Amino acid sequence: AQSVTQLGSHVSVSEGALVLLRCNYSSSVPPYLFWYVQYPNQGLQLLLKYTSAATLVKGINGFEAEFKKSETSFHLTKPSAHMSDAAEYFCAVTLSGNTGKLIFGQGTTLQVKP
Amino acid sequence: SQTIHQWPATLVQPVGSPLSLECTVEGTSNPNLYWYRQAAGRGLQLLFYSVGIGQISSEVPQNLSASRPQDRQFILSSKKLLLSDSGFYLCAWKGQGELSNQPQHFGDGTRLSIL
């Protein structure tokens, strides 16, 4: 069965520092993976998705993620944090089948300090 | 382009009162539709999903129900709200028949507070 684990419920970085949000997945089939961002009192916005075309995926707002099959990981990074990056980030994997259901990680809250 | 609307944005209800949250999608036909709940400090919990009119699958036993009376309308209901029903409710859609690598698209959510 597919599952997603996000290591670290809270991550704090200084403005301008590297952002690294960790996501590990478990899947018996080749996974399709997503990162979403949620700003306070808003819905989820897609940051990027892994579709097996390339292991390094670039998304919006300067974020990127690298799919590493050997490590079953899909960590999200950004070279230089901006205050506007403060939000909650969710990693998700698609369940196999035609329901389109997603399994979400528990989320990581990113705090950016000035 | 496709859009998804949820309303109301916020709602305060007394314990024991009924509930109806509505979600509609525009610009697409026969989407898969989903209801999630996000409780304070917790991740997203899938409550219901629907692959067509009148077709509802429940993911967890609870005090809530869902209906899909029209192709692009998804309603979340309760006859009697509990304190534990408080949370942030999100509706999402995904194109029917799309490959699994296509994402779900989310509405802006409804903040439900039970007093």
mmCIF file of C-alpha atoms in Angstrom:
data_model
loop_
_atom_site.group_PDB
_atom_site.id
_atom_site.type_symbol
_atom_site.label_atom_id
_atom_site.label_comp_id
_atom_site.label_asym_id
_atom_site.label_seq_id
_atom_site.Cartn_x
_atom_site.Cartn_y
_atom_site.Cartn_z
ATOM 1 C CA ALA A 1 0.000 0.000 0.000
ATOM 2 C CA GLN A 2 1.167 3.496 -0.738
ATOM 3 C CA SER A 3 2.106 5.873 2.061
ATOM 4 C CA VAL A 4 3.941 9.139 2.554
ATOM 5 C CA THR A 5 6.085 10.296 5.446
ATOM 6 C CA GLN A 6 7.191 13.873 5.914
ATOM 7 C CA LEU A 7 10.054 14.155 8.357
ATOM 8 C CA GLY A 8 9.731 17.207 10.557
ATOM 9 C CA SER A 9 6.389 18.822 11.241
ATOM 10 C CA HIS A 10 8.077 22.213 11.627
ATOM 11 C CA VAL A 11 11.102 23.584 9.814
ATOM 12 C CA SER A 12 12.567 27.009 10.524
ATOM 13 C CA VAL A 13 15.078 28.752 8.270
ATOM 14 C CA SER A 14 16.464 32.234 7.951
ATOM 15 C CA GLU A 15 15.582 34.377 4.979
ATOM 16 C CA GLY A 16 18.034 33.610 2.190
ATOM 17 C CA ALA A 17 18.929 30.176 3.544
ATOM 18 C CA LEU A 18 18.404 26.846 1.848
ATOM 19 C CA VAL A 19 14.995 25.238 2.282
ATOM 20 C CA LEU A 20 14.877 21.434 2.536
ATOM 21 C CA LEU A 21 11.588 19.674 3.241
ATOM 22 C CA ARG A 22 11.770 15.910 3.405
ATOM 23 C CA CYS A 23 9.349 13.391 1.946
ATOM 24 C CA ASN A 24 9.689 9.622 1.787
ATOM 25 C CA TYR A 25 7.177 7.403 0.097
ATOM 26 C CA SER A 26 6.232 3.765 0.093
ATOM 27 C CA SER A 27 4.741 2.331 -3.056
ATOM 28 C CA SER A 28 4.605 -1.070 -4.658
ATOM 29 C CA VAL A 29 4.255 0.470 -8.102
ATOM 30 C CA PRO A 30 6.064 3.375 -9.771
ATOM 31 C CA PRO A 31 4.711 6.351 -7.875
ATOM 32 C CA TYR A 32 3.347 9.652 -9.020
ATOM 33 C CA LEU A 33 4.323 12.260 -6.447
ATOM 34 C CA PHE A 34 3.199 15.801 -5.749
ATOM 35 C CA TRP A 35 4.122 18.728 -3.548
ATOM 36 C CA TYR A 36 1.413 21.168 -2.539
ATOM 37 C CA VAL A 37 1.647 24.426 -0.588
ATOM 38 C CA GLN A 38 -1.058 25.808 1.674
ATOM 39 C CA TYR A 39 -1.083 29.404 2.859
ATOM 40 C CA PRO A 40 -3.141 30.237 5.953
ATOM 41 C CA ASN A 41 -6.874 29.767 5.472
ATOM 42 C CA GLN A 42 -6.489 28.851 1.834
ATOM 43 C CA GLY A 43 -6.738 25.706 -0.240
ATOM 44 C CA LEU A 44 -3.814 23.692 -1.553
ATOM 45 C CA GLN A 45 -1.822 24.926 -4.519
ATOM 46 C CA LEU A 46 0.245 22.566 -6.640
ATOM 47 C CA LEU A 47 3.971 23.306 -6.447
ATOM 48 C CA LEU A 48 5.259 20.504 -8.654
ATOM 49 C CA LYS A 49 4.707 16.893 -9.656
ATOM 50 C CA TYR A 50 6.854 13.901 -10.513
ATOM 51 C CA THR A 51 5.651 11.946 -13.523
ATOM 52 C CA SER A 52 8.721 9.808 -14.320
ATOM 53 C CA ALA A 53 9.810 12.028 -17.213
ATOM 54 C CA ALA A 54 12.709 13.503 -15.245
ATOM 55 C CA THR A 55 14.044 12.884 -11.765
ATOM 56 C CA LEU A 56 14.656 16.577 -11.067
ATOM 57 C CA VAL A 57 11.412 18.471 -11.201
ATOM 58 C CA LYS A 58 11.133 22.228 -11.202
ATOM 59 C CA GLY A 59 8.049 23.902 -9.839
ATOM 60 C CA ILE A 60 6.650 27.315 -9.138
ATOM 61 C CA ASN A 61 8.171 29.949 -6.853
ATOM 62 C CA GLY A 62 11.719 28.605 -7.318
ATOM 63 C CA PHE A 63 11.072 25.222 -5.718
ATOM 64 C CA GLU A 64 12.339 21.959 -7.076
ATOM 65 C CA ALA A 65 12.310 18.322 -5.991
ATOM 66 C CA GLU A 66 14.428 15.335 -6.843
ATOM 67 C CA PHE A 67 13.023 11.836 -7.147
ATOM 68 C CA LYS A 68 15.435 9.238 -5.780
ATOM 69 C CA LYS A 69 14.135 5.739 -6.252
ATOM 70 C CA SER A 70 16.974 4.118 -4.286
ATOM 71 C CA GLU A 71 16.100 6.267 -1.275
ATOM 72 C CA THR A 72 12.326 6.309 -1.922
ATOM 73 C CA SER A 73 12.503 10.049 -1.443
ATOM 74 C CA PHE A 74 11.113 13.166 -3.080
ATOM 75 C CA HIS A 75 12.566 16.028 -1.048
ATOM 76 C CA LEU A 76 11.589 19.619 -1.786
ATOM 77 C CA THR A 77 14.262 22.301 -1.954
ATOM 78 C CA LYS A 78 14.696 25.974 -2.637
ATOM 79 C CA PRO A 79 18.124 27.608 -2.700
ATOM 80 C CA SER A 80 17.120 30.817 -0.975
ATOM 81 C CA ALA A 81 14.111 31.194 1.308
ATOM 82 C CA HIS A 82 11.868 34.211 1.067
ATOM 83 C CA MET A 83 9.512 35.465 3.745
ATOM 84 C CA SER A 84 6.588 34.704 1.434
ATOM 85 C CA ASP A 85 7.538 30.995 1.473
ATOM 86 C CA ALA A 86 6.196 30.653 5.017
ATOM 87 C CA ALA A 87 3.361 28.157 4.672
ATOM 88 C CA GLU A 88 2.468 24.526 5.155
ATOM 89 C CA TYR A 89 3.779 22.037 2.623
ATOM 90 C CA PHE A 90 2.290 18.660 1.799
ATOM 91 C CA CYS A 91 3.790 15.750 -0.064
ATOM 92 C CA ALA A 92 1.344 13.336 -1.698
ATOM 93 C CA VAL A 93 1.352 10.119 -3.717
ATOM 94 C CA THR A 94 -1.344 8.884 -6.062
ATOM 95 C CA LEU A 95 -3.057 5.629 -5.242
ATOM 96 C CA SER A 96 -3.088 3.125 -8.063
ATOM 97 C CA GLY A 97 -6.419 2.697 -9.801
ATOM 98 C CA ASN A 98 -8.793 5.123 -11.475
ATOM 99 C CA THR A 99 -10.165 6.911 -8.425
ATOM 100 C CA GLY A 100 -7.429 9.537 -8.490
ATOM 101 C CA LYS A 101 -7.151 9.411 -4.720
ATOM 102 C CA LEU A 102 -4.125 10.956 -3.092
ATOM 103 C CA ILE A 103 -2.349 9.899 0.067
ATOM 104 C CA PHE A 104 -0.962 12.939 1.871
ATOM 105 C CA GLY A 105 1.840 13.275 4.338
ATOM 106 C CA GLN A 106 1.158 15.001 7.630
ATOM 107 C CA GLY A 107 2.541 18.284 6.361
ATOM 108 C CA THR A 108 5.516 20.453 7.254
ATOM 109 C CA THR A 109 5.124 24.012 8.438
ATOM 110 C CA LEU A 110 7.899 26.220 7.108
ATOM 111 C CA GLN A 111 8.825 29.266 9.165
ATOM 112 C CA VAL A 112 11.085 31.886 7.603
ATOM 113 C CA LYS A 113 12.886 34.193 9.999
ATOM 114 C CA PRO A 114 14.058 37.624 8.937
ATOM 115 C CA SER B 1 -10.202 27.247 -17.798
ATOM 116 C CA GLN B 2 -11.458 25.195 -14.909
ATOM 117 C CA THR B 3 -12.417 26.716 -11.589
ATOM 118 C CA ILE B 4 -13.695 25.331 -8.319
ATOM 119 C CA HIS B 5 -15.852 27.201 -5.852
ATOM 120 C CA GLN B 6 -16.646 26.420 -2.249
ATOM 121 C CA TRP B 7 -19.052 28.195 0.036
ATOM 122 C CA PRO B 8 -19.426 29.492 2.541
ATOM 123 C CA ALA B 9 -15.850 30.499 3.322
ATOM 124 C CA THR B 10 -16.511 30.463 7.052
ATOM 125 C CA LEU B 11 -19.321 29.058 9.127
ATOM 126 C CA VAL B 12 -20.114 29.028 12.829
ATOM 127 C CA GLN B 13 -22.736 26.524 13.891
ATOM 128 C CA PRO B 14 -24.096 25.287 17.235
ATOM 129 C CA VAL B 15 -23.755 21.664 18.261
ATOM 130 C CA GLY B 16 -26.676 19.626 16.998
ATOM 131 C CA SER B 17 -27.480 21.885 14.063
ATOM 132 C CA PRO B 18 -27.492 20.668 10.440
ATOM 133 C CA LEU B 19 -24.782 21.376 7.903
ATOM 134 C CA SER B 20 -24.595 21.853 4.174
ATOM 135 C CA LEU B 21 -21.379 22.801 2.397
ATOM 136 C CA GLU B 22 -21.370 23.173 -1.344
ATOM 137 C CA CYS B 23 -18.703 22.756 -3.960
ATOM 138 C CA THR B 24 -19.061 23.367 -7.676
ATOM 139 C CA VAL B 25 -16.638 22.975 -10.543
ATOM 140 C CA GLU B 26 -16.754 24.889 -13.816
ATOM 141 C CA GLY B 27 -15.067 24.300 -17.126
ATOM 142 C CA THR B 28 -14.910 20.539 -17.084
ATOM 143 C CA SER B 29 -17.280 17.596 -17.347
ATOM 144 C CA ASN B 30 -17.620 14.454 -15.269
ATOM 145 C CA PRO B 31 -14.778 15.226 -12.862
ATOM 146 C CA ASN B 32 -13.775 13.095 -9.913
ATOM 147 C CA LEU B 33 -14.693 15.046 -6.782
ATOM 148 C CA TYR B 34 -13.278 14.833 -3.278
ATOM 149 C CA TRP B 35 -14.047 16.162 0.216
ATOM 150 C CA TYR B 36 -11.220 16.489 2.730
ATOM 151 C CA ARG B 37 -11.130 17.631 6.330
ATOM 152 C CA GLN B 38 -8.151 19.282 7.917
ATOM 153 C CA ALA B 39 -8.339 19.422 11.695
ATOM 154 C CA ALA B 40 -6.094 21.798 13.640
ATOM 155 C CA GLY B 41 -2.524 20.548 13.650
ATOM 156 C CA ARG B 42 -3.310 17.533 11.523
ATOM 157 C CA GLY B 43 -2.958 16.582 7.900
ATOM 158 C CA LEU B 44 -5.655 16.110 5.309
ATOM 159 C CA GLN B 45 -8.169 13.354 5.791
ATOM 160 C CA LEU B 46 -10.123 12.180 2.754
ATOM 161 C CA LEU B 47 -13.793 11.981 3.720
ATOM 162 C CA PHE B 48 -15.619 11.174 0.489
ATOM 163 C CA TYR B 49 -14.982 10.894 -3.206
ATOM 164 C CA SER B 50 -17.216 10.595 -6.221
ATOM 165 C CA VAL B 51 -16.544 9.377 -9.746
ATOM 166 C CA GLY B 52 -19.998 10.278 -11.070
ATOM 167 C CA ILE B 53 -23.487 11.564 -10.323
ATOM 168 C CA GLY B 54 -24.984 9.725 -7.384
ATOM 169 C CA GLN B 55 -21.797 7.705 -6.827
ATOM 170 C CA ILE B 56 -20.339 8.384 -3.395
ATOM 171 C CA SER B 57 -17.582 6.475 -1.633
ATOM 172 C CA SER B 58 -17.015 7.052 2.058
ATOM 173 C CA GLU B 59 -13.520 6.748 3.403
ATOM 174 C CA VAL B 60 -14.135 6.946 7.141
ATOM 175 C CA PRO B 61 -17.172 6.346 9.342
ATOM 176 C CA GLN B 62 -18.393 9.632 10.711
ATOM 177 C CA ASN B 63 -21.210 12.009 11.313
ATOM 178 C CA LEU B 64 -21.127 13.381 7.783
ATOM 179 C CA SER B 65 -22.574 12.427 4.413
ATOM 180 C CA ALA B 66 -21.998 13.553 0.850
ATOM 181 C CA SER B 67 -24.119 13.809 -2.244
ATOM 182 C CA ARG B 68 -23.591 14.603 -5.896
ATOM 183 C CA PRO B 69 -26.911 15.697 -7.335
ATOM 184 C CA GLN B 70 -25.374 17.151 -10.491
ATOM 185 C CA ASP B 71 -22.258 16.415 -12.507
ATOM 186 C CA ARG B 72 -20.230 19.302 -11.135
ATOM 187 C CA GLN B 73 -21.823 19.759 -7.725
ATOM 188 C CA PHE B 74 -20.650 18.061 -4.551
ATOM 189 C CA ILE B 75 -22.368 18.625 -1.215
ATOM 190 C CA LEU B 76 -21.194 17.755 2.276
ATOM 191 C CA SER B 77 -23.934 17.420 4.882
ATOM 192 C CA SER B 78 -24.709 16.531 8.433
ATOM 193 C CA LYS B 79 -28.016 16.189 10.251
ATOM 194 C CA LYS B 80 -26.546 16.990 13.677
ATOM 195 C CA LEU B 81 -23.131 18.541 14.086
ATOM 196 C CA LEU B 82 -20.704 17.439 16.783
ATOM 197 C CA LEU B 83 -17.908 19.459 18.335
ATOM 198 C CA SER B 84 -15.463 17.108 16.638
ATOM 199 C CA ASP B 85 -16.765 18.217 13.230
ATOM 200 C CA SER B 86 -14.900 21.490 13.557
ATOM 201 C CA GLY B 87 -12.175 21.952 10.989
ATOM 202 C CA PHE B 88 -11.220 23.207 7.579
ATOM 203 C CA TYR B 89 -13.083 21.455 4.780
ATOM 204 C CA LEU B 90 -11.585 21.291 1.340
ATOM 205 C CA CYS B 91 -13.154 20.223 -1.913
ATOM 206 C CA ALA B 92 -11.023 19.069 -4.840
ATOM 207 C CA TRP B 93 -11.496 17.838 -8.397
ATOM 208 C CA LYS B 94 -9.545 15.799 -10.906
ATOM 209 C CA GLY B 95 -10.364 15.123 -14.527
ATOM 210 C CA GLN B 96 -12.174 11.851 -15.072
ATOM 211 C CA GLY B 97 -9.991 9.407 -16.892
ATOM 212 C CA GLU B 98 -6.887 11.555 -16.493
ATOM 213 C CA LEU B 99 -3.655 9.725 -15.959
ATOM 214 C CA SER B 100 -2.649 9.206 -12.358
ATOM 215 C CA ASN B 101 0.125 11.735 -12.841
ATOM 216 C CA GLN B 102 -2.398 14.572 -13.059
ATOM 217 C CA PRO B 103 -2.965 16.474 -9.811
ATOM 218 C CA GLN B 104 -6.084 17.254 -7.876
ATOM 219 C CA HIS B 105 -7.163 20.892 -7.838
ATOM 220 C CA PHE B 106 -8.423 22.387 -4.611
ATOM 221 C CA GLY B 107 -10.982 24.981 -3.635
ATOM 222 C CA ASP B 108 -10.315 27.675 -1.060
ATOM 223 C CA GLY B 109 -11.953 25.738 1.743
ATOM 224 C CA THR B 110 -14.604 26.329 4.392
ATOM 225 C CA ARG B 111 -13.640 27.036 7.976
ATOM 226 C CA LEU B 112 -16.263 25.370 10.181
ATOM 227 C CA SER B 113 -16.436 26.182 13.877
ATOM 228 C CA ILE B 114 -18.838 24.331 16.157
ATOM 229 C CA LEU B 115 -19.897 26.046 19.357
#
